Amino acid sequence: MQLEKTIAGVKAQVQIWKKEGLSVGLVPTMGYLHEGHRSLIDRAVRENDRVVVSVFINPIQFGPTEDLESYPRDLEADCRLCEDAGAALVFSPEADEMYAPDFSTYVDMHRVSEELCGKSRPIHFRGVCTVVSKLFNIVTPDRAYFGEKDAQQLAVIRRMVRDLNMNLQIVGCPIVREADGLAKSSRNTYLSAEERKAALVLSRAVQTGKSMILDGEKDGDKILAAMKEIIQQEPLAKIDYVEMVKWDTIEVHHKVDGPVLTAMAVYIGKTRLIDNFIIEE
Ligand code: AMP
């Protein structure tokens, strides 16, 4: 497996593959890879001749008070995981390789990016859309893989690809969880032992919401109230949002009468965790 730090190096390699008629899959990540990322890479390896994993902590998607500096990093372990999974290339550029000092072009989006995480992270999706567009231009993949763990991000990317006529397929992959239900996340490493236990309120709320819907409940207000009650019982947890939206447009919608996303962001101590479930009807 090849490790590339430069855009030119990636482009040269992809060009060789394309000349050979090989298909290319891309898995964009911020590194510190775990089994959630691994599930995306595994699927990409099954569906493409060559797989590129990008490992890049994208500074422009972090707000001024967020965890850019402390975000966990371990490129060696990431490369081992990628090689073991059968990826062909890891692209891990430095920030100055991706952003010239006078960088001035952004991909911005309205509506889909404005609810849920967009409210508390106002510049986040602009940063995500911009870096993902750049990665698509650099790697020119046939398919790109994103986790439903970041469900709004997946909806945002799908909308960007549709709106800007980008020529690739976006593949969404289910959430991978720890044995006790906590959604796997690089940010789980921030949690103390006590917080790790408290963090289970997110997946418990997800389970409760899901079972209410499977039992026939259609009233979003009742479902959200039950979920919030579970989280509020945990003293270490502070709700950022618990919300139900239409799955494709991310408009607030408190009725289960079509595909809906029920998503939450909850602080456990200082760590902001997200979780969700999707009902595709
Ligand atoms: P990140 O490195 O956190 O930016 O995540 C990179 C990609 O992996 C995103 O598409 C995430 O949605 C996906 N991902 C992260 N955690 C999980 C998980 N537990 N299950 C499935 N996909 C995940």
PDB file of C-alpha atoms and ligand atoms in Angstrom:
ATOM      1  CA  MET A   1       0.000   0.000   0.000  1.00  0.00           C
ATOM      2  CA  GLN A   2       1.143   3.458  -0.922  1.00  0.00           C
ATOM      3  CA  LEU A   3       1.199   6.505   1.397  1.00  0.00           C
ATOM      4  CA  GLU A   4       0.957   9.816  -0.481  1.00  0.00           C
ATOM      5  CA  LYS A   5       1.363  13.261   1.033  1.00  0.00           C
ATOM      6  CA  THR A   6       1.008  15.275  -2.167  1.00  0.00           C
ATOM      7  CA  ILE A   7      -1.898  16.020  -4.464  1.00  0.00           C
ATOM      8  CA  ALA A   8       0.330  15.536  -7.508  1.00  0.00           C
ATOM      9  CA  GLY A   9       1.340  12.066  -6.277  1.00  0.00           C
ATOM     10  CA  VAL A  10      -2.293  10.966  -5.889  1.00  0.00           C
ATOM     11  CA  LYS A  11      -3.300  12.372  -9.265  1.00  0.00           C
ATOM     12  CA  ALA A  12      -0.407  10.579 -11.005  1.00  0.00           C
ATOM     13  CA  GLN A  13      -1.339   7.227  -9.432  1.00  0.00           C
ATOM     14  CA  VAL A  14      -5.059   7.588 -10.179  1.00  0.00           C
ATOM     15  CA  GLN A  15      -4.234   8.459 -13.774  1.00  0.00           C
ATOM     16  CA  ILE A  16      -2.352   5.158 -14.147  1.00  0.00           C
ATOM     17  CA  TRP A  17      -5.301   3.205 -12.718  1.00  0.00           C
ATOM     18  CA  LYS A  18      -7.798   4.976 -14.973  1.00  0.00           C
ATOM     19  CA  LYS A  19      -5.673   4.222 -18.046  1.00  0.00           C
ATOM     20  CA  GLU A  20      -5.825   0.556 -17.033  1.00  0.00           C
ATOM     21  CA  GLY A  21      -9.619   0.828 -16.870  1.00  0.00           C
ATOM     22  CA  LEU A  22      -9.734   0.251 -13.088  1.00  0.00           C
ATOM     23  CA  SER A  23     -12.540   1.653 -10.934  1.00  0.00           C
ATOM     24  CA  VAL A  24     -11.629   3.792  -7.921  1.00  0.00           C
ATOM     25  CA  GLY A  25     -13.414   4.089  -4.561  1.00  0.00           C
ATOM     26  CA  LEU A  26     -12.736   6.882  -2.038  1.00  0.00           C
ATOM     27  CA  VAL A  27     -13.234   6.809   1.746  1.00  0.00           C
ATOM     28  CA  PRO A  28     -12.726  10.299   3.243  1.00  0.00           C
ATOM     29  CA  THR A  29     -11.752  10.275   6.937  1.00  0.00           C
ATOM     30  CA  MET A  30     -10.051  12.367   9.597  1.00  0.00           C
ATOM     31  CA  GLY A  31      -8.016   9.373  10.760  1.00  0.00           C
ATOM     32  CA  TYR A  32      -7.668   7.595  14.106  1.00  0.00           C
ATOM     33  CA  LEU A  33      -9.462   4.824  12.284  1.00  0.00           C
ATOM     34  CA  HIS A  34     -11.736   2.301  14.002  1.00  0.00           C
ATOM     35  CA  GLU A  35     -14.156  -0.406  12.931  1.00  0.00           C
ATOM     36  CA  GLY A  36     -16.688   2.169  11.732  1.00  0.00           C
ATOM     37  CA  HIS A  37     -14.186   3.484   9.187  1.00  0.00           C
ATOM     38  CA  ARG A  38     -13.108  -0.085   8.493  1.00  0.00           C
ATOM     39  CA  SER A  39     -16.660  -1.037   7.446  1.00  0.00           C
ATOM     40  CA  LEU A  40     -16.590   1.750   4.820  1.00  0.00           C
ATOM     41  CA  ILE A  41     -13.165   0.648   3.543  1.00  0.00           C
ATOM     42  CA  ASP A  42     -14.251  -3.023   3.420  1.00  0.00           C
ATOM     43  CA  ARG A  43     -17.291  -2.122   1.359  1.00  0.00           C
ATOM     44  CA  ALA A  44     -15.236   0.109  -0.946  1.00  0.00           C
ATOM     45  CA  VAL A  45     -12.710  -2.716  -1.461  1.00  0.00           C
ATOM     46  CA  ARG A  46     -15.548  -5.082  -2.398  1.00  0.00           C
ATOM     47  CA  GLU A  47     -17.052  -2.656  -4.912  1.00  0.00           C
ATOM     48  CA  ASN A  48     -13.970  -1.078  -6.575  1.00  0.00           C
ATOM     49  CA  ASP A  49     -10.700  -2.216  -8.171  1.00  0.00           C
ATOM     50  CA  ARG A  50      -8.644   0.319  -6.175  1.00  0.00           C
ATOM     51  CA  VAL A  51      -9.476   2.142  -2.923  1.00  0.00           C
ATOM     52  CA  VAL A  52      -8.081   5.459  -1.704  1.00  0.00           C
ATOM     53  CA  VAL A  53      -8.525   6.392   1.977  1.00  0.00           C
ATOM     54  CA  SER A  54      -7.924  10.033   2.779  1.00  0.00           C
ATOM     55  CA  VAL A  55      -6.717  10.850   6.292  1.00  0.00           C
ATOM     56  CA  PHE A  56      -6.964  14.592   6.770  1.00  0.00           C
ATOM     57  CA  ILE A  57      -8.056  16.642   9.766  1.00  0.00           C
ATOM     58  CA  ASN A  58      -9.681  19.439   7.832  1.00  0.00           C
ATOM     59  CA  PRO A  59      -9.052  22.711   9.716  1.00  0.00           C
ATOM     60  CA  ILE A  60     -11.778  24.697   7.930  1.00  0.00           C
ATOM     61  CA  GLN A  61     -14.608  22.515   9.271  1.00  0.00           C
ATOM     62  CA  PHE A  62     -13.697  23.211  12.922  1.00  0.00           C
ATOM     63  CA  GLY A  63     -15.064  26.267  14.732  1.00  0.00           C
ATOM     64  CA  PRO A  64     -12.710  28.452  16.812  1.00  0.00           C
ATOM     65  CA  THR A  65     -13.648  26.762  20.125  1.00  0.00           C
ATOM     66  CA  GLU A  66     -13.680  23.196  18.787  1.00  0.00           C
ATOM     67  CA  ASP A  67     -11.179  20.335  19.120  1.00  0.00           C
ATOM     68  CA  LEU A  68      -8.928  20.818  16.048  1.00  0.00           C
ATOM     69  CA  GLU A  69      -5.710  20.825  18.106  1.00  0.00           C
ATOM     70  CA  SER A  70      -6.606  17.911  20.381  1.00  0.00           C
ATOM     71  CA  TYR A  71      -8.212  15.694  17.700  1.00  0.00           C
ATOM     72  CA  PRO A  72      -6.524  12.251  18.050  1.00  0.00           C
ATOM     73  CA  ARG A  73      -3.925  11.261  15.444  1.00  0.00           C
ATOM     74  CA  ASP A  74      -2.082   7.992  14.667  1.00  0.00           C
ATOM     75  CA  LEU A  75      -1.126   7.776  11.004  1.00  0.00           C
ATOM     76  CA  GLU A  76       0.958   4.608  11.436  1.00  0.00           C
ATOM     77  CA  ALA A  77      -1.933   2.663  12.939  1.00  0.00           C
ATOM     78  CA  ASP A  78      -4.255   4.111  10.274  1.00  0.00           C
ATOM     79  CA  CYS A  79      -1.955   2.877   7.503  1.00  0.00           C
ATOM     80  CA  ARG A  80      -1.821  -0.602   9.057  1.00  0.00           C
ATOM     81  CA  LEU A  81      -5.625  -0.766   9.182  1.00  0.00           C
ATOM     82  CA  CYS A  82      -5.940   0.453   5.571  1.00  0.00           C
ATOM     83  CA  GLU A  83      -3.344  -2.015   4.312  1.00  0.00           C
ATOM     84  CA  ASP A  84      -4.991  -4.862   6.195  1.00  0.00           C
ATOM     85  CA  ALA A  85      -8.369  -3.930   4.696  1.00  0.00           C
ATOM     86  CA  GLY A  86      -6.927  -3.950   1.169  1.00  0.00           C
ATOM     87  CA  ALA A  87      -6.824  -0.216   0.390  1.00  0.00           C
ATOM     88  CA  ALA A  88      -4.335   0.700  -2.364  1.00  0.00           C
ATOM     89  CA  LEU A  89      -3.408   4.211  -1.223  1.00  0.00           C
ATOM     90  CA  VAL A  90      -3.645   6.446   1.835  1.00  0.00           C
ATOM     91  CA  PHE A  91      -3.687  10.157   1.040  1.00  0.00           C
ATOM     92  CA  SER A  92      -2.598  12.133   4.098  1.00  0.00           C
ATOM     93  CA  PRO A  93      -1.692  15.704   3.140  1.00  0.00           C
ATOM     94  CA  GLU A  94      -0.565  18.480   5.469  1.00  0.00           C
ATOM     95  CA  ALA A  95      -2.990  21.401   5.737  1.00  0.00           C
ATOM     96  CA  ASP A  96      -0.760  23.639   3.575  1.00  0.00           C
ATOM     97  CA  GLU A  97      -0.864  21.069   0.758  1.00  0.00           C
ATOM     98  CA  MET A  98      -4.670  21.390   0.675  1.00  0.00           C
ATOM     99  CA  TYR A  99      -4.991  25.118   1.412  1.00  0.00           C
ATOM    100  CA  ALA A 100      -2.738  27.736  -0.155  1.00  0.00           C
ATOM    101  CA  PRO A 101      -2.208  30.784   2.103  1.00  0.00           C
ATOM    102  CA  ASP A 102      -4.524  32.802  -0.191  1.00  0.00           C
ATOM    103  CA  PHE A 103      -7.149  30.028  -0.548  1.00  0.00           C
ATOM    104  CA  SER A 104     -10.454  31.769  -1.245  1.00  0.00           C
ATOM    105  CA  THR A 105     -13.025  29.401  -2.808  1.00  0.00           C
ATOM    106  CA  TYR A 106     -15.654  27.592  -0.738  1.00  0.00           C
ATOM    107  CA  VAL A 107     -18.578  25.278  -1.482  1.00  0.00           C
ATOM    108  CA  ASP A 108     -21.461  26.504   0.622  1.00  0.00           C
ATOM    109  CA  MET A 109     -24.938  25.079   1.047  1.00  0.00           C
ATOM    110  CA  HIS A 110     -28.259  26.345   2.360  1.00  0.00           C
ATOM    111  CA  ARG A 111     -31.151  24.498   4.010  1.00  0.00           C
ATOM    112  CA  VAL A 112     -29.855  20.890   4.243  1.00  0.00           C
ATOM    113  CA  SER A 113     -26.856  22.151   6.215  1.00  0.00           C
ATOM    114  CA  GLU A 114     -28.741  24.576   8.454  1.00  0.00           C
ATOM    115  CA  GLU A 115     -30.665  22.353  10.916  1.00  0.00           C
ATOM    116  CA  LEU A 116     -29.217  19.894  13.470  1.00  0.00           C
ATOM    117  CA  CYS A 117     -25.397  20.215  13.631  1.00  0.00           C
ATOM    118  CA  GLY A 118     -25.526  23.254  11.334  1.00  0.00           C
ATOM    119  CA  LYS A 119     -27.105  25.293  14.168  1.00  0.00           C
ATOM    120  CA  SER A 120     -24.327  24.800  16.704  1.00  0.00           C
ATOM    121  CA  ARG A 121     -21.537  24.426  14.101  1.00  0.00           C
ATOM    122  CA  PRO A 122     -22.329  27.226  11.618  1.00  0.00           C
ATOM    123  CA  ILE A 123     -19.209  26.888   9.419  1.00  0.00           C
ATOM    124  CA  HIS A 124     -18.914  23.109   9.667  1.00  0.00           C
ATOM    125  CA  PHE A 125     -20.685  21.980   6.508  1.00  0.00           C
ATOM    126  CA  ARG A 126     -19.077  24.682   4.389  1.00  0.00           C
ATOM    127  CA  GLY A 127     -15.742  23.203   5.446  1.00  0.00           C
ATOM    128  CA  VAL A 128     -16.944  19.652   4.785  1.00  0.00           C
ATOM    129  CA  CYS A 129     -18.387  20.461   1.334  1.00  0.00           C
ATOM    130  CA  THR A 130     -15.221  22.334   0.361  1.00  0.00           C
ATOM    131  CA  VAL A 131     -12.781  19.606   1.405  1.00  0.00           C
ATOM    132  CA  VAL A 132     -14.918  16.790   0.002  1.00  0.00           C
ATOM    133  CA  SER A 133     -15.192  18.647  -3.342  1.00  0.00           C
ATOM    134  CA  LYS A 134     -11.411  19.001  -3.374  1.00  0.00           C
ATOM    135  CA  LEU A 135     -10.953  15.297  -2.601  1.00  0.00           C
ATOM    136  CA  PHE A 136     -13.409  14.392  -5.378  1.00  0.00           C
ATOM    137  CA  ASN A 137     -11.438  16.573  -7.820  1.00  0.00           C
ATOM    138  CA  ILE A 138      -8.093  15.100  -6.726  1.00  0.00           C
ATOM    139  CA  VAL A 139      -9.107  11.418  -6.656  1.00  0.00           C
ATOM    140  CA  THR A 140     -11.926  11.467  -9.287  1.00  0.00           C
ATOM    141  CA  PRO A 141     -13.507   8.382  -7.686  1.00  0.00           C
ATOM    142  CA  ASP A 142     -16.302   6.314  -9.232  1.00  0.00           C
ATOM    143  CA  ARG A 143     -17.803   5.884  -5.755  1.00  0.00           C
ATOM    144  CA  ALA A 144     -17.313   7.566  -2.373  1.00  0.00           C
ATOM    145  CA  TYR A 145     -18.305   6.055   0.974  1.00  0.00           C
ATOM    146  CA  PHE A 146     -19.804   7.900   3.950  1.00  0.00           C
ATOM    147  CA  GLY A 147     -21.185   6.625   7.269  1.00  0.00           C
ATOM    148  CA  GLU A 148     -24.753   7.103   8.459  1.00  0.00           C
ATOM    149  CA  LYS A 149     -23.123   7.926  11.817  1.00  0.00           C
ATOM    150  CA  ASP A 150     -22.838  11.445  10.338  1.00  0.00           C
ATOM    151  CA  ALA A 151     -26.265  11.278   8.729  1.00  0.00           C
ATOM    152  CA  GLN A 152     -26.636  14.992   8.045  1.00  0.00           C
ATOM    153  CA  GLN A 153     -23.197  15.010   6.418  1.00  0.00           C
ATOM    154  CA  LEU A 154     -24.322  12.160   4.140  1.00  0.00           C
ATOM    155  CA  ALA A 155     -27.477  14.104   3.172  1.00  0.00           C
ATOM    156  CA  VAL A 156     -25.388  17.242   2.570  1.00  0.00           C
ATOM    157  CA  ILE A 157     -22.898  15.385   0.339  1.00  0.00           C
ATOM    158  CA  ARG A 158     -25.709  13.736  -1.646  1.00  0.00           C
ATOM    159  CA  ARG A 159     -27.288  17.153  -2.204  1.00  0.00           C
ATOM    160  CA  MET A 160     -23.964  18.717  -3.217  1.00  0.00           C
ATOM    161  CA  VAL A 161     -23.299  15.934  -5.749  1.00  0.00           C
ATOM    162  CA  ARG A 162     -26.784  16.359  -7.200  1.00  0.00           C
ATOM    163  CA  ASP A 163     -26.717  20.168  -7.269  1.00  0.00           C
ATOM    164  CA  LEU A 164     -23.221  20.457  -8.771  1.00  0.00           C
ATOM    165  CA  ASN A 165     -23.603  17.513 -11.200  1.00  0.00           C
ATOM    166  CA  MET A 166     -20.632  15.681  -9.774  1.00  0.00           C
ATOM    167  CA  ASN A 167     -19.947  12.469 -11.606  1.00  0.00           C
ATOM    168  CA  LEU A 168     -19.795   9.775  -8.931  1.00  0.00           C
ATOM    169  CA  GLN A 169     -21.978   7.587  -6.775  1.00  0.00           C
ATOM    170  CA  ILE A 170     -22.355   8.266  -3.033  1.00  0.00           C
ATOM    171  CA  VAL A 171     -22.690   5.137  -0.899  1.00  0.00           C
ATOM    172  CA  GLY A 172     -24.094   5.387   2.654  1.00  0.00           C
ATOM    173  CA  CYS A 173     -23.008   2.745   5.211  1.00  0.00           C
ATOM    174  CA  PRO A 174     -24.723   1.772   8.512  1.00  0.00           C
ATOM    175  CA  ILE A 175     -23.492   2.835  11.961  1.00  0.00           C
ATOM    176  CA  VAL A 176     -20.998   0.477  13.625  1.00  0.00           C
ATOM    177  CA  ARG A 177     -21.406   0.305  17.425  1.00  0.00           C
ATOM    178  CA  GLU A 178     -19.463  -0.968  20.423  1.00  0.00           C
ATOM    179  CA  ALA A 179     -20.851  -4.157  22.017  1.00  0.00           C
ATOM    180  CA  ASP A 180     -22.779  -2.055  24.569  1.00  0.00           C
ATOM    181  CA  GLY A 181     -24.373   0.151  21.901  1.00  0.00           C
ATOM    182  CA  LEU A 182     -22.184   3.292  21.884  1.00  0.00           C
ATOM    183  CA  ALA A 183     -21.598   4.408  18.284  1.00  0.00           C
ATOM    184  CA  LYS A 184     -17.902   4.083  17.463  1.00  0.00           C
ATOM    185  CA  SER A 185     -16.184   7.435  17.145  1.00  0.00           C
ATOM    186  CA  SER A 186     -12.621   8.751  17.236  1.00  0.00           C
ATOM    187  CA  ARG A 187     -13.914  11.237  19.831  1.00  0.00           C
ATOM    188  CA  ASN A 188     -14.842   8.430  22.268  1.00  0.00           C
ATOM    189  CA  THR A 189     -11.153   8.486  23.316  1.00  0.00           C
ATOM    190  CA  TYR A 190     -11.846  11.810  25.078  1.00  0.00           C
ATOM    191  CA  LEU A 191     -14.231  10.113  27.550  1.00  0.00           C
ATOM    192  CA  SER A 192     -13.204   9.231  31.117  1.00  0.00           C
ATOM    193  CA  ALA A 193     -14.400   5.867  32.474  1.00  0.00           C
ATOM    194  CA  GLU A 194     -17.345   7.565  34.151  1.00  0.00           C
ATOM    195  CA  GLU A 195     -18.236   9.544  31.020  1.00  0.00           C
ATOM    196  CA  ARG A 196     -17.938   6.418  28.886  1.00  0.00           C
ATOM    197  CA  LYS A 197     -20.739   4.853  30.969  1.00  0.00           C
ATOM    198  CA  ALA A 198     -22.804   8.039  30.833  1.00  0.00           C
ATOM    199  CA  ALA A 199     -22.421   8.126  27.029  1.00  0.00           C
ATOM    200  CA  LEU A 200     -24.691   5.100  26.770  1.00  0.00           C
ATOM    201  CA  VAL A 201     -27.698   7.412  27.126  1.00  0.00           C
ATOM    202  CA  LEU A 202     -27.324   8.280  23.429  1.00  0.00           C
ATOM    203  CA  SER A 203     -27.738   4.727  22.147  1.00  0.00           C
ATOM    204  CA  ARG A 204     -30.409   4.024  24.777  1.00  0.00           C
ATOM    205  CA  ALA A 205     -32.376   7.015  23.504  1.00  0.00           C
ATOM    206  CA  VAL A 206     -31.907   5.758  19.931  1.00  0.00           C
ATOM    207  CA  GLN A 207     -33.174   2.302  20.913  1.00  0.00           C
ATOM    208  CA  THR A 208     -36.208   3.792  22.666  1.00  0.00           C
ATOM    209  CA  GLY A 209     -37.120   6.037  19.733  1.00  0.00           C
ATOM    210  CA  LYS A 210     -36.697   3.216  17.264  1.00  0.00           C
ATOM    211  CA  SER A 211     -38.836   0.756  19.244  1.00  0.00           C
ATOM    212  CA  MET A 212     -41.608   3.338  19.692  1.00  0.00           C
ATOM    213  CA  ILE A 213     -41.744   3.755  15.909  1.00  0.00           C
ATOM    214  CA  LEU A 214     -41.595   0.005  15.281  1.00  0.00           C
ATOM    215  CA  ASP A 215     -44.507  -0.323  17.752  1.00  0.00           C
ATOM    216  CA  GLY A 216     -46.510   2.064  15.573  1.00  0.00           C
ATOM    217  CA  GLU A 217     -45.949   5.492  17.164  1.00  0.00           C
ATOM    218  CA  LYS A 218     -46.094   8.210  14.487  1.00  0.00           C
ATOM    219  CA  ASP A 219     -46.066  11.321  16.672  1.00  0.00           C
ATOM    220  CA  GLY A 220     -42.577  12.844  16.544  1.00  0.00           C
ATOM    221  CA  ASP A 221     -43.178  15.045  19.603  1.00  0.00           C
ATOM    222  CA  LYS A 222     -43.912  11.995  21.772  1.00  0.00           C
ATOM    223  CA  ILE A 223     -40.900  10.123  20.433  1.00  0.00           C
ATOM    224  CA  LEU A 224     -38.539  13.065  20.964  1.00  0.00           C
ATOM    225  CA  ALA A 225     -39.917  13.693  24.471  1.00  0.00           C
ATOM    226  CA  ALA A 226     -39.274  10.074  25.486  1.00  0.00           C
ATOM    227  CA  MET A 227     -35.756  10.232  24.080  1.00  0.00           C
ATOM    228  CA  LYS A 228     -34.967  13.529  25.802  1.00  0.00           C
ATOM    229  CA  GLU A 229     -36.251  12.183  29.114  1.00  0.00           C
ATOM    230  CA  ILE A 230     -33.729   9.326  28.999  1.00  0.00           C
ATOM    231  CA  ILE A 231     -30.848  11.698  28.289  1.00  0.00           C
ATOM    232  CA  GLN A 232     -31.913  14.231  30.926  1.00  0.00           C
ATOM    233  CA  GLN A 233     -31.798  11.536  33.608  1.00  0.00           C
ATOM    234  CA  GLU A 234     -28.004  11.367  33.168  1.00  0.00           C
ATOM    235  CA  PRO A 235     -26.291  14.167  35.158  1.00  0.00           C
ATOM    236  CA  LEU A 236     -23.173  14.198  32.931  1.00  0.00           C
ATOM    237  CA  ALA A 237     -25.224  14.652  29.755  1.00  0.00           C
ATOM    238  CA  LYS A 238     -26.270  17.984  28.276  1.00  0.00           C
ATOM    239  CA  ILE A 239     -28.453  18.012  25.164  1.00  0.00           C
ATOM    240  CA  ASP A 240     -27.353  20.146  22.197  1.00  0.00           C
ATOM    241  CA  TYR A 241     -30.294  18.894  20.133  1.00  0.00           C
ATOM    242  CA  VAL A 242     -32.615  15.907  19.740  1.00  0.00           C
ATOM    243  CA  GLU A 243     -34.603  16.396  16.555  1.00  0.00           C
ATOM    244  CA  MET A 244     -36.629  14.632  13.873  1.00  0.00           C
ATOM    245  CA  VAL A 245     -36.223  15.730  10.241  1.00  0.00           C
ATOM    246  CA  LYS A 246     -37.110  14.511   6.766  1.00  0.00           C
ATOM    247  CA  TRP A 247     -34.259  12.234   5.750  1.00  0.00           C
ATOM    248  CA  ASP A 248     -33.573  13.729   2.320  1.00  0.00           C
ATOM    249  CA  THR A 249     -34.122  17.445   2.968  1.00  0.00           C
ATOM    250  CA  ILE A 250     -33.231  17.693   6.701  1.00  0.00           C
ATOM    251  CA  GLU A 251     -36.343  19.846   7.313  1.00  0.00           C
ATOM    252  CA  VAL A 252     -37.803  19.608  10.820  1.00  0.00           C
ATOM    253  CA  HIS A 253     -40.737  17.182  10.611  1.00  0.00           C
ATOM    254  CA  HIS A 254     -42.371  15.662  13.688  1.00  0.00           C
ATOM    255  CA  LYS A 255     -44.369  12.933  12.007  1.00  0.00           C
ATOM    256  CA  VAL A 256     -43.312   9.477  10.904  1.00  0.00           C
ATOM    257  CA  ASP A 257     -45.084   9.450   7.534  1.00  0.00           C
ATOM    258  CA  GLY A 258     -42.114   8.902   5.226  1.00  0.00           C
ATOM    259  CA  PRO A 259     -38.345   8.548   5.510  1.00  0.00           C
ATOM    260  CA  VAL A 260     -37.245  10.372   8.688  1.00  0.00           C
ATOM    261  CA  LEU A 261     -33.944  10.894  10.453  1.00  0.00           C
ATOM    262  CA  THR A 262     -34.017  11.203  14.239  1.00  0.00           C
ATOM    263  CA  ALA A 263     -30.692  12.679  15.298  1.00  0.00           C
ATOM    264  CA  MET A 264     -29.045  14.016  18.416  1.00  0.00           C
ATOM    265  CA  ALA A 265     -25.937  15.759  19.641  1.00  0.00           C
ATOM    266  CA  VAL A 266     -25.230  15.482  23.354  1.00  0.00           C
ATOM    267  CA  TYR A 267     -22.348  16.773  25.448  1.00  0.00           C
ATOM    268  CA  ILE A 268     -20.955  14.185  27.837  1.00  0.00           C
ATOM    269  CA  GLY A 269     -18.781  16.400  29.995  1.00  0.00           C
ATOM    270  CA  LYS A 270     -16.867  18.465  27.416  1.00  0.00           C
ATOM    271  CA  THR A 271     -17.166  15.888  24.621  1.00  0.00           C
ATOM    272  CA  ARG A 272     -19.871  16.394  22.011  1.00  0.00           C
ATOM    273  CA  LEU A 273     -21.187  13.061  20.723  1.00  0.00           C
ATOM    274  CA  ILE A 274     -23.732  12.383  17.980  1.00  0.00           C
ATOM    275  CA  ASP A 275     -26.020   9.457  17.255  1.00  0.00           C
ATOM    276  CA  ASN A 276     -29.111   8.847  15.155  1.00  0.00           C
ATOM    277  CA  PHE A 277     -31.410   6.386  13.476  1.00  0.00           C
ATOM    278  CA  ILE A 278     -33.056   6.484  10.091  1.00  0.00           C
ATOM    279  CA  ILE A 279     -36.491   5.122   9.290  1.00  0.00           C
ATOM    280  CA  GLU A 280     -36.648   4.535   5.524  1.00  0.00           C
ATOM    281  CA  GLU A 281     -40.302   3.930   4.718  1.00  0.00           C
TER     282      GLU A 281
HETATM  283  P1  AMP B   1     -14.487  10.862  10.523  1.00  0.00           P
HETATM  284  O1  AMP B   1     -13.102  10.310  10.491  1.00  0.00           O
HETATM  285  O2  AMP B   1     -15.092  10.909  11.878  1.00  0.00           O
HETATM  286  O3  AMP B   1     -14.619  12.134   9.725  1.00  0.00           O
HETATM  287  O4  AMP B   1     -15.367   9.797   9.727  1.00  0.00           O
HETATM  288  C1  AMP B   1     -15.053   9.407   8.414  1.00  0.00           C
HETATM  289  C2  AMP B   1     -16.198   8.602   7.853  1.00  0.00           C
HETATM  290  O5  AMP B   1     -16.417   7.447   8.643  1.00  0.00           O
HETATM  291  C3  AMP B   1     -17.522   9.387   7.851  1.00  0.00           C
HETATM  292  O6  AMP B   1     -18.230   9.118   6.644  1.00  0.00           O
HETATM  293  C4  AMP B   1     -18.230   8.831   9.053  1.00  0.00           C
HETATM  294  O7  AMP B   1     -19.635   8.909   8.954  1.00  0.00           O
HETATM  295  C5  AMP B   1     -17.769   7.396   9.038  1.00  0.00           C
HETATM  296  N1  AMP B   1     -17.906   6.811  10.377  1.00  0.00           N
HETATM  297  C6  AMP B   1     -17.365   7.289  11.534  1.00  0.00           C
HETATM  298  N2  AMP B   1     -17.774   6.525  12.573  1.00  0.00           N
HETATM  299  C7  AMP B   1     -18.586   5.576  12.076  1.00  0.00           C
HETATM  300  C8  AMP B   1     -19.346   4.510  12.651  1.00  0.00           C
HETATM  301  N3  AMP B   1     -19.338   4.258  13.969  1.00  0.00           N
HETATM  302  N4  AMP B   1     -20.077   3.731  11.827  1.00  0.00           N
HETATM  303  C9  AMP B   1     -20.107   3.972  10.489  1.00  0.00           C
HETATM  304  N5  AMP B   1     -19.430   4.963   9.887  1.00  0.00           N
HETATM  305  C10 AMP B   1     -18.678   5.753  10.663  1.00  0.00           C
END
